Structure formats: structure tokens, C-alpha cells
XYZ file of N, CA and C in Angstrom:
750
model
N 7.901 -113.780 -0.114
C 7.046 -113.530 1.033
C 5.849 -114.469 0.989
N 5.478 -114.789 2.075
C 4.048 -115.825 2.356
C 3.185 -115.194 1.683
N 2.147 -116.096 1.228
C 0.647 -116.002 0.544
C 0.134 -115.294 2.304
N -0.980 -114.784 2.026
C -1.944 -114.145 3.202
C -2.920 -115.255 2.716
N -3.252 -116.236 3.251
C -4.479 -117.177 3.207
C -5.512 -117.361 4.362
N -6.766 -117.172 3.715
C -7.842 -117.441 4.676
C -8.327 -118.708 4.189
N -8.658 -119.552 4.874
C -9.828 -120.877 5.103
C -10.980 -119.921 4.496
N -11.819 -120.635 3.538
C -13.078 -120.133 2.944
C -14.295 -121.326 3.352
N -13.855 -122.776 3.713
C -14.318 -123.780 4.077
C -14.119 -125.300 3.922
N -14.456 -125.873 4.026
C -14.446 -127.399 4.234
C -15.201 -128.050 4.006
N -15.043 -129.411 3.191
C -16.703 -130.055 2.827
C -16.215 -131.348 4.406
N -15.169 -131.202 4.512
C -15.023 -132.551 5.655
C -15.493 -132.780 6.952
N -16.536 -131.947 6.818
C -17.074 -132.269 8.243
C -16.010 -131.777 9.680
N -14.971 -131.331 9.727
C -14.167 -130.769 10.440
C -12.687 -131.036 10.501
N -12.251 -132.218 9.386
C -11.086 -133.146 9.756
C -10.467 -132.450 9.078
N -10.679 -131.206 8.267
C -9.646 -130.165 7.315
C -9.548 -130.637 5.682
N -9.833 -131.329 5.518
C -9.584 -131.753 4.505
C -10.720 -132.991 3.342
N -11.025 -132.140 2.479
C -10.531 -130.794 1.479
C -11.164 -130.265 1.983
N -10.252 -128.889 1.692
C -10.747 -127.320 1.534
C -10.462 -126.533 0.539
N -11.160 -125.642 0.861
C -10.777 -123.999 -0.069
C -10.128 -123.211 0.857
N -8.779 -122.423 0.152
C -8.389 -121.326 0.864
C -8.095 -120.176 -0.272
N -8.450 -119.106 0.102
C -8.217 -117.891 -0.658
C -7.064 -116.799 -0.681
N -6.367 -116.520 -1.903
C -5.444 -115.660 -1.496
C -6.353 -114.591 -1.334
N -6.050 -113.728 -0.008
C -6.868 -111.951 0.081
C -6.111 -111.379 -0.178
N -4.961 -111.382 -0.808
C -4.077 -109.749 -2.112
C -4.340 -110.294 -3.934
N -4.468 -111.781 -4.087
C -4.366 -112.123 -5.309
C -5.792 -112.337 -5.995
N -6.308 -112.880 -4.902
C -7.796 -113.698 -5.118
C -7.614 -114.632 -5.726
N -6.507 -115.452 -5.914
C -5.961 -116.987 -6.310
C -6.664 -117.967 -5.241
N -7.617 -119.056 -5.830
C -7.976 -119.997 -5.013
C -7.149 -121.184 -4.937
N -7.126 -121.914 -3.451
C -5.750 -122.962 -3.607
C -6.724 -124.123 -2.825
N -7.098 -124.956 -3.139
C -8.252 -126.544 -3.199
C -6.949 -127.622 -2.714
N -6.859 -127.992 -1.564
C -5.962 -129.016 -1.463
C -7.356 -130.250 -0.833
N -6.841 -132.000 -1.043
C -7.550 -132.785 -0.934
C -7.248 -134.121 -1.037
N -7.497 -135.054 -1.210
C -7.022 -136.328 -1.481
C -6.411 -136.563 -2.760
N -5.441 -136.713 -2.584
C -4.423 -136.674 -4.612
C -5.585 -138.138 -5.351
N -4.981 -137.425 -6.983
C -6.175 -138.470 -7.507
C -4.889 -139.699 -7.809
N -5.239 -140.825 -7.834
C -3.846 -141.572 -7.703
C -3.882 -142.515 -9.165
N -5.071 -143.253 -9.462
C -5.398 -144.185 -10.408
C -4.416 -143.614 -11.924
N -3.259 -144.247 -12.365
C -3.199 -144.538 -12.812
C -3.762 -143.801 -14.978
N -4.674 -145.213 -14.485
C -5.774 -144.722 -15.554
C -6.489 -143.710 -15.665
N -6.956 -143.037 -14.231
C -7.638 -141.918 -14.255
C -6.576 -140.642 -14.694
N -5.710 -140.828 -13.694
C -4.775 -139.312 -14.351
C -4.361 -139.572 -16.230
N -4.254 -140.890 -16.586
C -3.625 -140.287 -18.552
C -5.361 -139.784 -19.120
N -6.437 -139.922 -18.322
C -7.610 -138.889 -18.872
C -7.541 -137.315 -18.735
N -6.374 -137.025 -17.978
C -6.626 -135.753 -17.744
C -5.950 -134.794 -18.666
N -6.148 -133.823 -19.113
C -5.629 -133.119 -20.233
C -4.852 -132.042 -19.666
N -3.881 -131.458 -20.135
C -3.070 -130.099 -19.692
C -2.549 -130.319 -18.441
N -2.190 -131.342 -17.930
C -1.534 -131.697 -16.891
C -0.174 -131.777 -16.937
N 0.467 -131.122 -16.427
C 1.984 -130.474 -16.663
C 3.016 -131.377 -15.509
N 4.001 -131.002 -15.852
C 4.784 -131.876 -14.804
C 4.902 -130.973 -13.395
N 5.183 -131.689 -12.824
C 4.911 -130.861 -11.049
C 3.715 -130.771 -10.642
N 2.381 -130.670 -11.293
C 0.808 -130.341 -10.973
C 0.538 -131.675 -10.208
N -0.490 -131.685 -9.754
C -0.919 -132.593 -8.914
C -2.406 -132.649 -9.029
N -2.918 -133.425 -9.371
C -4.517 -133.743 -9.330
C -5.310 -134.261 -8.257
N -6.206 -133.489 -7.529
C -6.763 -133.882 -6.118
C -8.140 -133.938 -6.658
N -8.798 -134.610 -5.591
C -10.347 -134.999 -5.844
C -10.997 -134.320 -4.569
N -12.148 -133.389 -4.566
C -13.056 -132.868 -3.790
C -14.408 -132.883 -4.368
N -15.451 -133.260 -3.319
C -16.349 -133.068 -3.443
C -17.104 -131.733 -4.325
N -17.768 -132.043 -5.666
C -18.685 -130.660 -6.146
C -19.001 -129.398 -5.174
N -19.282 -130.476 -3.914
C -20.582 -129.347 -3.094
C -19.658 -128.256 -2.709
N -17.977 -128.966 -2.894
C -16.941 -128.080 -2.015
C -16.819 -126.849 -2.580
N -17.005 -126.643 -3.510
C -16.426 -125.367 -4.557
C -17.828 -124.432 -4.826
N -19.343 -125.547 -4.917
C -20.629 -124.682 -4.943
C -20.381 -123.973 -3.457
N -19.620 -124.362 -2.708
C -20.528 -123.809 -1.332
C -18.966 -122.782 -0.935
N -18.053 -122.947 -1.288
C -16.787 -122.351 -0.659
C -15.668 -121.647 -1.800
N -15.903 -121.839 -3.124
C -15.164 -121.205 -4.066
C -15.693 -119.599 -3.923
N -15.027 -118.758 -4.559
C -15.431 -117.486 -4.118
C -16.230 -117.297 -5.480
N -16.963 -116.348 -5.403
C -18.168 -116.075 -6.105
C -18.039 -114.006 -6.424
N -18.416 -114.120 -7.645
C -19.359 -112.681 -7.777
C -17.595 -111.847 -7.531
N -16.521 -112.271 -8.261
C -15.349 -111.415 -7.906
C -15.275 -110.370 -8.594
N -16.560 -109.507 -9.214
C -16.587 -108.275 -9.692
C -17.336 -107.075 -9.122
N -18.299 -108.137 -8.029
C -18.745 -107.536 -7.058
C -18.272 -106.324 -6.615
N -19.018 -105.218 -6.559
C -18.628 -103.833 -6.120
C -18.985 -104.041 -4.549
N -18.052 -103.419 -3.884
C -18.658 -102.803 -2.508
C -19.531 -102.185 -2.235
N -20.528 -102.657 -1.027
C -21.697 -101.271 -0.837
C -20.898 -100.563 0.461
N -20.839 -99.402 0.030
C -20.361 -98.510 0.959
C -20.953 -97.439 1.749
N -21.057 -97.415 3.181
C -22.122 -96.845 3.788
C -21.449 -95.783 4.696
N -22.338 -94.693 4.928
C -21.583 -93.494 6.188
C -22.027 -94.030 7.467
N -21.717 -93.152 8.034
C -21.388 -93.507 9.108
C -22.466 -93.321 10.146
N -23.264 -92.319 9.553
C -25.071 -92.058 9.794
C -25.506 -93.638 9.802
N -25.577 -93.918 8.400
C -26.408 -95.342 8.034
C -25.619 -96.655 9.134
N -24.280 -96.685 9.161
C -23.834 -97.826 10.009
C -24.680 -97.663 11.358
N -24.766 -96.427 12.054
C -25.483 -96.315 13.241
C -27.266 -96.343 13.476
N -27.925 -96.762 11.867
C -28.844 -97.285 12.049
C -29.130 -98.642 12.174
N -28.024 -99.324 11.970
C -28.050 -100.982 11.924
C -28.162 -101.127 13.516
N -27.623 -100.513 14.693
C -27.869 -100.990 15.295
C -29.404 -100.701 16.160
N -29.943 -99.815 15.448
C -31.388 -99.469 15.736
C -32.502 -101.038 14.979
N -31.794 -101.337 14.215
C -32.667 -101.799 13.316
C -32.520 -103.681 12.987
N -31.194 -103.835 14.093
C -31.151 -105.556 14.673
C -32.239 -106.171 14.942
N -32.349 -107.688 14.477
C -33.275 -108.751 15.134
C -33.199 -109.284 16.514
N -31.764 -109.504 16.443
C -32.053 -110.409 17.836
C -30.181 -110.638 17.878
N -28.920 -110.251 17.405
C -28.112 -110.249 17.971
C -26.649 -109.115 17.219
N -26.162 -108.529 17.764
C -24.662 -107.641 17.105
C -23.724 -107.966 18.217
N -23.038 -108.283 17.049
C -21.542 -108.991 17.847
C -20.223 -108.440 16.814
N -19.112 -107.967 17.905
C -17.684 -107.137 16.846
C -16.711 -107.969 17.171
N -15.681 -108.322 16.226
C -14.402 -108.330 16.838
C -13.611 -107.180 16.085
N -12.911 -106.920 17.452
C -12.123 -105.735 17.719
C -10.621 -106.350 17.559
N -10.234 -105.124 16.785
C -8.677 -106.005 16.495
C -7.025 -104.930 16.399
N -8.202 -103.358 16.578
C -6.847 -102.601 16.290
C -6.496 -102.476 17.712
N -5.110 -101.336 17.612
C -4.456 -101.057 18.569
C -4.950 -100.066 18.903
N -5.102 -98.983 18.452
C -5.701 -97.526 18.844
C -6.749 -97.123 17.495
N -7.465 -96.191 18.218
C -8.537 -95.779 17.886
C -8.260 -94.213 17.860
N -8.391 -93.753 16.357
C -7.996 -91.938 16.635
C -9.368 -91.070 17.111
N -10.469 -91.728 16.949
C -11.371 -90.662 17.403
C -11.626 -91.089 19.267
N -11.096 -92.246 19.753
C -10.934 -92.243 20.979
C -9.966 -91.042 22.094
N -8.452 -91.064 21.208
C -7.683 -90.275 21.473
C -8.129 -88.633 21.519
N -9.095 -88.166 20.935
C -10.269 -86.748 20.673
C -11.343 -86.641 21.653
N -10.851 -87.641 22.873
C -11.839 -87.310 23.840
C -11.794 -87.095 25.021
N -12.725 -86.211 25.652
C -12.102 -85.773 27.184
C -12.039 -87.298 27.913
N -12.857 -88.021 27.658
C -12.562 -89.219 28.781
C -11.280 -89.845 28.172
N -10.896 -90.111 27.499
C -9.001 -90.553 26.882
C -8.369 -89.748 27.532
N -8.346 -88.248 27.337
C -7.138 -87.511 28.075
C -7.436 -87.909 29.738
N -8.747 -87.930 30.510
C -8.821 -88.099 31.613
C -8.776 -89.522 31.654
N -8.213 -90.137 31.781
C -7.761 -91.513 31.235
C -6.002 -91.870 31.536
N -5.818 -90.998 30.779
C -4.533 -90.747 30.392
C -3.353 -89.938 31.679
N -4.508 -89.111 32.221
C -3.674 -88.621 33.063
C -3.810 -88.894 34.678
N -5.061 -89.650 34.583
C -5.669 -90.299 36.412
C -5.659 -92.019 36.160
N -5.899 -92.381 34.981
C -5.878 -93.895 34.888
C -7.289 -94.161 35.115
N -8.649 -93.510 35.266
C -9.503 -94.592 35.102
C -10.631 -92.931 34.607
N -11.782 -93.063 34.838
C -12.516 -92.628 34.151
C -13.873 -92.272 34.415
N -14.113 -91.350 34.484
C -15.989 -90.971 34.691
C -17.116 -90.779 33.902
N -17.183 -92.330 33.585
C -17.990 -92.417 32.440
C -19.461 -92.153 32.329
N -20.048 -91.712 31.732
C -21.832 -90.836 31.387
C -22.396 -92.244 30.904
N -23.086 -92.949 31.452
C -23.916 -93.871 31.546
C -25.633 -93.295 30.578
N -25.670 -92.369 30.274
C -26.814 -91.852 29.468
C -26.565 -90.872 28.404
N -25.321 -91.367 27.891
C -25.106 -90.789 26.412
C -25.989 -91.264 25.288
N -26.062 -91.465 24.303
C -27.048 -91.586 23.320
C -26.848 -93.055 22.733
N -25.285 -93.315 22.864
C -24.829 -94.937 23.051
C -25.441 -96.307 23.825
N -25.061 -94.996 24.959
C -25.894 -95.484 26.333
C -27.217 -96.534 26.405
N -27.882 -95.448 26.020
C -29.401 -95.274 25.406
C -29.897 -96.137 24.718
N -29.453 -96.087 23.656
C -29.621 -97.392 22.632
C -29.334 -98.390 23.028
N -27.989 -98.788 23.026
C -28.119 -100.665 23.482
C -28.769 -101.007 24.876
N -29.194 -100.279 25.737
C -29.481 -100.610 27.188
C -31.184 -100.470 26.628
N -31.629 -100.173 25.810
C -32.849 -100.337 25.008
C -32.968 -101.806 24.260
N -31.995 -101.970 23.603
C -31.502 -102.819 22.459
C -31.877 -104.280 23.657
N -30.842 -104.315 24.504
C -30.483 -105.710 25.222
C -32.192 -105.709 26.673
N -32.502 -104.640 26.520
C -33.797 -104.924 27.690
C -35.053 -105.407 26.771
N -34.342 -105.624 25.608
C -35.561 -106.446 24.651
C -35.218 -107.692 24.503
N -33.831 -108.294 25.026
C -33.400 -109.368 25.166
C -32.890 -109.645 24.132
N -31.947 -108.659 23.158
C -31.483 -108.753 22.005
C -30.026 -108.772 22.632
N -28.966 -109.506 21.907
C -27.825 -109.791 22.572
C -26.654 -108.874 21.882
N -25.577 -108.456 22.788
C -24.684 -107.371 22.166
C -23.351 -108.152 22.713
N -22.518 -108.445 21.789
C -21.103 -108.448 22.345
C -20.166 -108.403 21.310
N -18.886 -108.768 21.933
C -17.949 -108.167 21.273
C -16.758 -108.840 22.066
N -15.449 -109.549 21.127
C -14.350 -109.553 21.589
C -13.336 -108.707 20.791
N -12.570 -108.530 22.331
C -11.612 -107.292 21.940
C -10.277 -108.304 21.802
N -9.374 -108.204 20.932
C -7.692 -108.490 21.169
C -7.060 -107.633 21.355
N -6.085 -107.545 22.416
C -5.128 -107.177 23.150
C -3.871 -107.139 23.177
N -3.002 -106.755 23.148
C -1.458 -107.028 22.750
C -0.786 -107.209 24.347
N 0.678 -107.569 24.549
C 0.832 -108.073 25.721
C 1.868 -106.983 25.132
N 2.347 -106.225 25.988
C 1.779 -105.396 26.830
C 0.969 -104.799 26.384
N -0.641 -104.578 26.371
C -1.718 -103.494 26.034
C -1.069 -102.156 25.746
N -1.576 -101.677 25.124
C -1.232 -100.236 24.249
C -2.387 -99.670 25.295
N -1.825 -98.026 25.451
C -2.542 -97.197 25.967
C -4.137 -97.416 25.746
N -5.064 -97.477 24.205
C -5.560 -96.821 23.444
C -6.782 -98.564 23.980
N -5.866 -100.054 24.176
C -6.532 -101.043 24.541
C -7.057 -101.003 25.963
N -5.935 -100.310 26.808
C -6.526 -100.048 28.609
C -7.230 -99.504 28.329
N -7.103 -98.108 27.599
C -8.682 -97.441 27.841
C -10.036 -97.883 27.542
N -9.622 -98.748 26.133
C -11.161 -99.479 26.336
C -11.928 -100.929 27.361
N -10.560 -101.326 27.891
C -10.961 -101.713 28.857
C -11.348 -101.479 29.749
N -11.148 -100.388 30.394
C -11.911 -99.432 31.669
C -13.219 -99.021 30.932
N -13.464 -98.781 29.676
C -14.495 -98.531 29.530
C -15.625 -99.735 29.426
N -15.082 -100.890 29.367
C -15.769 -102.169 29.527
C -16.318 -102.427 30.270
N -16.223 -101.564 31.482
C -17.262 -101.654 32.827
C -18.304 -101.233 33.064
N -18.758 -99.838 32.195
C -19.583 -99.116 31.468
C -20.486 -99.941 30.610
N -20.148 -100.281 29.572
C -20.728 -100.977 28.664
C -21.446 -102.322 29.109
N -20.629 -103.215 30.009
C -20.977 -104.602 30.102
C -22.443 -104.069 31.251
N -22.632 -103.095 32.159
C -23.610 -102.207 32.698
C -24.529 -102.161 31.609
N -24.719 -102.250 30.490
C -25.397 -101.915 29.550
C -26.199 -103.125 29.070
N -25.715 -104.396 29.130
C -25.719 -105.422 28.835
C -25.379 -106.425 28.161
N -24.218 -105.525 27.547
C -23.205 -106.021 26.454
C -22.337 -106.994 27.059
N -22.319 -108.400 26.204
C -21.312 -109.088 26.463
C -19.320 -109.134 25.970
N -18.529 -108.338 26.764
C -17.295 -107.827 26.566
C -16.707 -108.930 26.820
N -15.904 -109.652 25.836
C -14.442 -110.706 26.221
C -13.372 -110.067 25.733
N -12.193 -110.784 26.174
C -10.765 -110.196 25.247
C -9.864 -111.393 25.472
N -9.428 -111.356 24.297
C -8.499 -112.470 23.887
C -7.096 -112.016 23.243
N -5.811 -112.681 23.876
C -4.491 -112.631 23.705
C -4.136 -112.322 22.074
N -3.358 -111.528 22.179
C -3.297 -111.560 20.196
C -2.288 -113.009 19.987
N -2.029 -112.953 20.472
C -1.077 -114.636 20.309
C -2.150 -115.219 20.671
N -2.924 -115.824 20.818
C -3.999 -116.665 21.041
C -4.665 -116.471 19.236
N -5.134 -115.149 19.226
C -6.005 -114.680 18.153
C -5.151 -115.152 16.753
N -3.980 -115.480 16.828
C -2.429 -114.949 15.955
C -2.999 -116.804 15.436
N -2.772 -117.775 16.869
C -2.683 -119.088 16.887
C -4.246 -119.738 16.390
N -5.057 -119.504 16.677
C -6.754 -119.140 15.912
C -6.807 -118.843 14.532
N -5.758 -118.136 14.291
C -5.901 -117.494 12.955
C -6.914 -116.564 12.534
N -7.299 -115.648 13.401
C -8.418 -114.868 13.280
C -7.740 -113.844 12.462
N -8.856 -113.272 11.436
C -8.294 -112.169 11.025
C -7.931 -110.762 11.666
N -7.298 -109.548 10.744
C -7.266 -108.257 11.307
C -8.422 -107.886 11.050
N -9.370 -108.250 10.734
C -10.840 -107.348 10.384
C -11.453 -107.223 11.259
N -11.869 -105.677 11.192
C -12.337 -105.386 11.962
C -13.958 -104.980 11.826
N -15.021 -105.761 12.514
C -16.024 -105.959 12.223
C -17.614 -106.086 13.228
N -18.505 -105.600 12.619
C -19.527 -106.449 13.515
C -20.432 -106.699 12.676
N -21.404 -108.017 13.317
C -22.068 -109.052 12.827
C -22.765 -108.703 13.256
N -24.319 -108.950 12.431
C -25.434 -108.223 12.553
C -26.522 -109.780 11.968
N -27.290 -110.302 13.188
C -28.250 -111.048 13.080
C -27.876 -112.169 12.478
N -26.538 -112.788 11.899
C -25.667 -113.920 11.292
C -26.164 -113.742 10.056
N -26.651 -112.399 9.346
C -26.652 -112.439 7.755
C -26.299 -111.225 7.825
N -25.594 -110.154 7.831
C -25.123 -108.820 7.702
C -23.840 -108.777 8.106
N -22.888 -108.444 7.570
C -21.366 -108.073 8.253
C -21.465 -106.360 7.786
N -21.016 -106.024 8.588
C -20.087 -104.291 8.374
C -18.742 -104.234 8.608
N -18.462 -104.240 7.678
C -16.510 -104.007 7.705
C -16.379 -102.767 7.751
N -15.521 -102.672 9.159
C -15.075 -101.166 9.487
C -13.589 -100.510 8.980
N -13.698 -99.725 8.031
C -12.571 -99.550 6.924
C -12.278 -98.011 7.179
N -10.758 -98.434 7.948
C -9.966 -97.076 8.753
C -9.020 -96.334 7.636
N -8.617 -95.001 7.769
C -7.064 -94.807 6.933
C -5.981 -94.872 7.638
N -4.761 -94.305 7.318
C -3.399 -94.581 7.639
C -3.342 -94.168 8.719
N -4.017 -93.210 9.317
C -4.097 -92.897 10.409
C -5.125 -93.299 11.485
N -5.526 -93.810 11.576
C -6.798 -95.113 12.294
C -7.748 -94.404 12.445
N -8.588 -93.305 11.802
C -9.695 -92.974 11.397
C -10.532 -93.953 10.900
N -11.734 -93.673 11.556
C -12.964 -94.517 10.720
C -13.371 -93.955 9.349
N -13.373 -94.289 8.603
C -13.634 -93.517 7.139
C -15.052 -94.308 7.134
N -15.450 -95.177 6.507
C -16.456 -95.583 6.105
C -16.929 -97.412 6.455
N -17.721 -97.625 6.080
C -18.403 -99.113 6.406
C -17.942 -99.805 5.426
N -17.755 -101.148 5.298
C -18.192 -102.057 3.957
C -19.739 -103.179 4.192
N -20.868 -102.901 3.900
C -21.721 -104.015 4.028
C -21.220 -105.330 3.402
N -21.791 -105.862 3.911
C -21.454 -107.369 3.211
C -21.924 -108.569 3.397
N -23.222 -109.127 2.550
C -24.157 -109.774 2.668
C -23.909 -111.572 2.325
N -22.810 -111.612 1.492
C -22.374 -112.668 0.635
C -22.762 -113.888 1.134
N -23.323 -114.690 1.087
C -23.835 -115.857 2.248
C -22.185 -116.720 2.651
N -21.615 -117.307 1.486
C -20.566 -117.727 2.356
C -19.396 -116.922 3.087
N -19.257 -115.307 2.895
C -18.849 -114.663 3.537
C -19.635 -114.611 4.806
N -20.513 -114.510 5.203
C -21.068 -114.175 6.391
C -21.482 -115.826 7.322
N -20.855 -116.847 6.737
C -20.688 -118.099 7.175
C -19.272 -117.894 8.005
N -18.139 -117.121 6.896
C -16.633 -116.999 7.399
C -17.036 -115.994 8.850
N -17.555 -115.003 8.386
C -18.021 -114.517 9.834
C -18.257 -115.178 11.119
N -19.120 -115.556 10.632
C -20.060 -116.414 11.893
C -18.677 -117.452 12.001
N -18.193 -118.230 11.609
C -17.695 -118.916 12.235
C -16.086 -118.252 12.345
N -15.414 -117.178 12.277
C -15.225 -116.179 13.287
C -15.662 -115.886 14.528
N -16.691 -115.649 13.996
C -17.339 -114.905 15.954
C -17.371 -116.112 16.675
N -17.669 -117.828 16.434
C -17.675 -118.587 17.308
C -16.180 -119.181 17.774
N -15.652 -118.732 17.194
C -13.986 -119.159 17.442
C -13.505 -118.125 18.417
N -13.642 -117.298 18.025
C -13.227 -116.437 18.957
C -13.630 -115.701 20.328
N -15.406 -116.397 20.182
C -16.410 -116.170 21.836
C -15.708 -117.255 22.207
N -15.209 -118.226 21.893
C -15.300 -119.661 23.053
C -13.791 -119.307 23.637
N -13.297 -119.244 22.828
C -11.411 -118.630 23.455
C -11.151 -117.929 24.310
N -12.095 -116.808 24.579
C -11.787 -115.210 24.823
C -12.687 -115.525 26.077
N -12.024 -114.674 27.340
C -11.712 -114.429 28.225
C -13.142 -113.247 28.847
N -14.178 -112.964 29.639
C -14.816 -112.272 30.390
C -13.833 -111.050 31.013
N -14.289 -109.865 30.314
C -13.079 -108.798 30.628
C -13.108 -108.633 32.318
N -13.833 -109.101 33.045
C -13.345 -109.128 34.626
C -12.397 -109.925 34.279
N -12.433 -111.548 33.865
C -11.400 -112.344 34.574
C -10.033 -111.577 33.740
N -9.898 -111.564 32.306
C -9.169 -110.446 31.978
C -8.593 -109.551 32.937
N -9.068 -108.659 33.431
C -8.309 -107.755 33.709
C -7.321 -108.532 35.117
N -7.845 -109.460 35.812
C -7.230 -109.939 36.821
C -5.939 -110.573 36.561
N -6.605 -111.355 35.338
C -4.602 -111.801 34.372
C -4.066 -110.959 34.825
N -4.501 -109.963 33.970
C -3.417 -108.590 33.421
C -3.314 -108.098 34.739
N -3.919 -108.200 35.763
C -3.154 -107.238 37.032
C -2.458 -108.440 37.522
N -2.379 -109.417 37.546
C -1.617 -110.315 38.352
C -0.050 -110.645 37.723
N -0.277 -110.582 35.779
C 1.098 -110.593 35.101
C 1.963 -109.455 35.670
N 1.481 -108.134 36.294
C 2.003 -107.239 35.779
C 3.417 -106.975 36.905
């Protein structure tokens, strides 16, 4: 079966090469780069086996993109404390959204009324409400791209109808093709970014419950972030023009 590899970074200025990529089940790092070719230089090298291959990368590549601190414990937060981060932003929170359904969505009268009329009467002064329409009239920025599956799952329409609500709020809502997201290579994580130095990893069980947070401060982790969230704002789609796709495919 395939390695699961993420890009950790690049010293090349964008041309790919060299990089770091990380296994995320092994934590095996894999450095590909310009082979070292000289001759003379490779009979200096010691423990060099047959089949190995010797590449040359820049120092800065491995100070700035090798993984670090792999004993690192998780800080793990409830679900109280995750909902003070967004009281307690500088100046931007941004998610990408990546599951299919949501079980504490499915636990709500607006899902079942959803479910059985197709659209929804949403409370514009819930406590949600409240907050970010506070949050963004300070000119602090909120968004979020959602991925979508073709055909959308029940559990994705509904949060798209609820996207009309929210973007009212001042939240910026996109959504992007999971084959798009698939071809991007974006991860399944599911997350939001908090001021481009804070990540919260939202960590569900088998049953798509929210269980708990993961903080996660790591500087070149929250680089992989950030340049996440910019890959995937420029791709992704304004859930108006969205939904017009999707009514015109259908």
C-alpha cells in the first residue's frame, strides 16, 4: 500500500525541488534533490550501500522543514476552551472543512427541518450569531472553505443552506470540489487557523462526534497550515457561485 505523504517544504523557491516530505503513519522523513554525482565525492561517503542514492540539499532545508520535537505531546483542549479562541482572535480565523457529515448537526431541529422541507429557518441571533457578527464588525476576517463531494451528501447541502446565514454574518464561505481538493492535495484535516500562528485540529470519533481540539503552535506546522489555507482560498469557489454549478449540474 502507498506511503500517506505530506510536503513539509521546499528550500527551491517553488520549482519543487528539494524537499521534505513526511510519512503521517510512520514519521519516516523522505529528502529528494539533486543526486550527488562526483565521483570523488561519493568514495567519501561512508555506509553507503548499494541501491542508496546520495542527494545534495541545502542545510536551511532540513533547519526549516525536517520535523522537529517528535516526542512532543499534544495539547488537548475542550470544547469550552476551543470556543474561547474565537473570542480571543487578532485579526483573522479561517477552517477548512473536509468531512462528510457532522453528528451533532444531524441532533438538530434545523437538520430534521432541513431534511424534510429542504431549506431552513435559520435564528440569526443565536450566541454564534452574536459573536462573529461582533468579531467581523471589528473588521476581523472569518472564513472558511468547505469540500464537497459530487454528489453532496445530505449533511454537505445542509451546510450549505446554512451558508446564507453565516456569510450574513460576515464570514467569508467558499467550497471546493473534492476532486479538485484530491488534485491540490489538501489534506483530510480538519481545522481552523487562528491569526497564522495557532492551528486547532478538530479530532472526531468513529462516529463523527467532535471529541476534542488538538492546539498546535509548531512554527513550521502552522507554515503547512497557512499555506493550506492559501491553496485552497484561491481554488474554491464563493458558495453563491457554488451553488449555481450545483443547480445547473443537476
Amino acid at each position: 500500500m502507498a506511503r500517506q505523504l505530506r510536503l513539509n517544504g521546499t528550500g527551491s523557491g517553488g520549482t519543487g525541488c528539494p524537499s521534505v516530505h513526511e510519512d503521517t503513519e510512520s514519521g519516516e522523513v523522505i529528502v529528494h534533490g539533486p543526486p550527488l554525482t562526483d565521483l570523488g565525492d561519493i568514495a567519501q561517503l561512508q555506509h553507503l550501500s548499494d541501491g542508496e542514492v546520495a542527494v545534495v540539499v541545502p542545510r536551511e532545508l532540513l533547519v526549516d522543514w525536517a520535523p522537529k520535537g517528535t516526542t512532543r505531546q499534544a495539547r488537548i483542549i475542550g470544547l469550552d476552551e476551543f470556543e474561547g479562541l474565537f473570542r480571543t482572535f487578532d485579526h483573522s480565523a479561517w477552517r477548512l472543512e473536509t468531512r462528510r457529515r457532522f453528528a451533532s448537526d444531524e441532533a438538530t431541529d434545523t437538520y430534521r427541518q432541513f431534511v424534510e422541507t429542504g431549506t431552513v429557518d435559520w435564528d440569526v441571533e443565536d450566541p454564534y450569531c452574536e459573536l462573529i457578527r461582533s468579531q467581523t464588525a471589528q473588521g476581523k476576517r472569518v472564513g472558511r472553505v468547505r469540500i464537497v463531494d459530487r454528489p453532496p451528501t445530505t449533511g454537505q447541502l445542509y451546510l450549505m443552506n446554512n451558508a446564507r446565514r453565516n456569510s450574513g454574518l460576515g464570514e467569508d464561505i467558499r467550497n471546493l470540489w473534492r476532486a479538485d481538493a484530491d488534485r491540490l492535495r489538501l489534506p483530510s484535516e480538519d481545522f481552523w487557523l487562528f491569526d497564522s500562528r495557532l492551528a486547532a485540529k478538530l479530532r472526531f470519533d468513529d462516529e463523527d462526534k467532535l471529541v476534542d481540539v488538538e492546539l498546535i503552535t509548531e512554527p513550521a506546522e502552522i507554515v503547512r497550515y497557512s499555506v493550506i489555507r492559501d491553496a485552497a482560498r484561491h481554488h474554491a469557489v464563493p458558495y453563491e457561485e457554488f451553488a449555481v454549478e450545483l443547480s445547473n449540474s443537476e
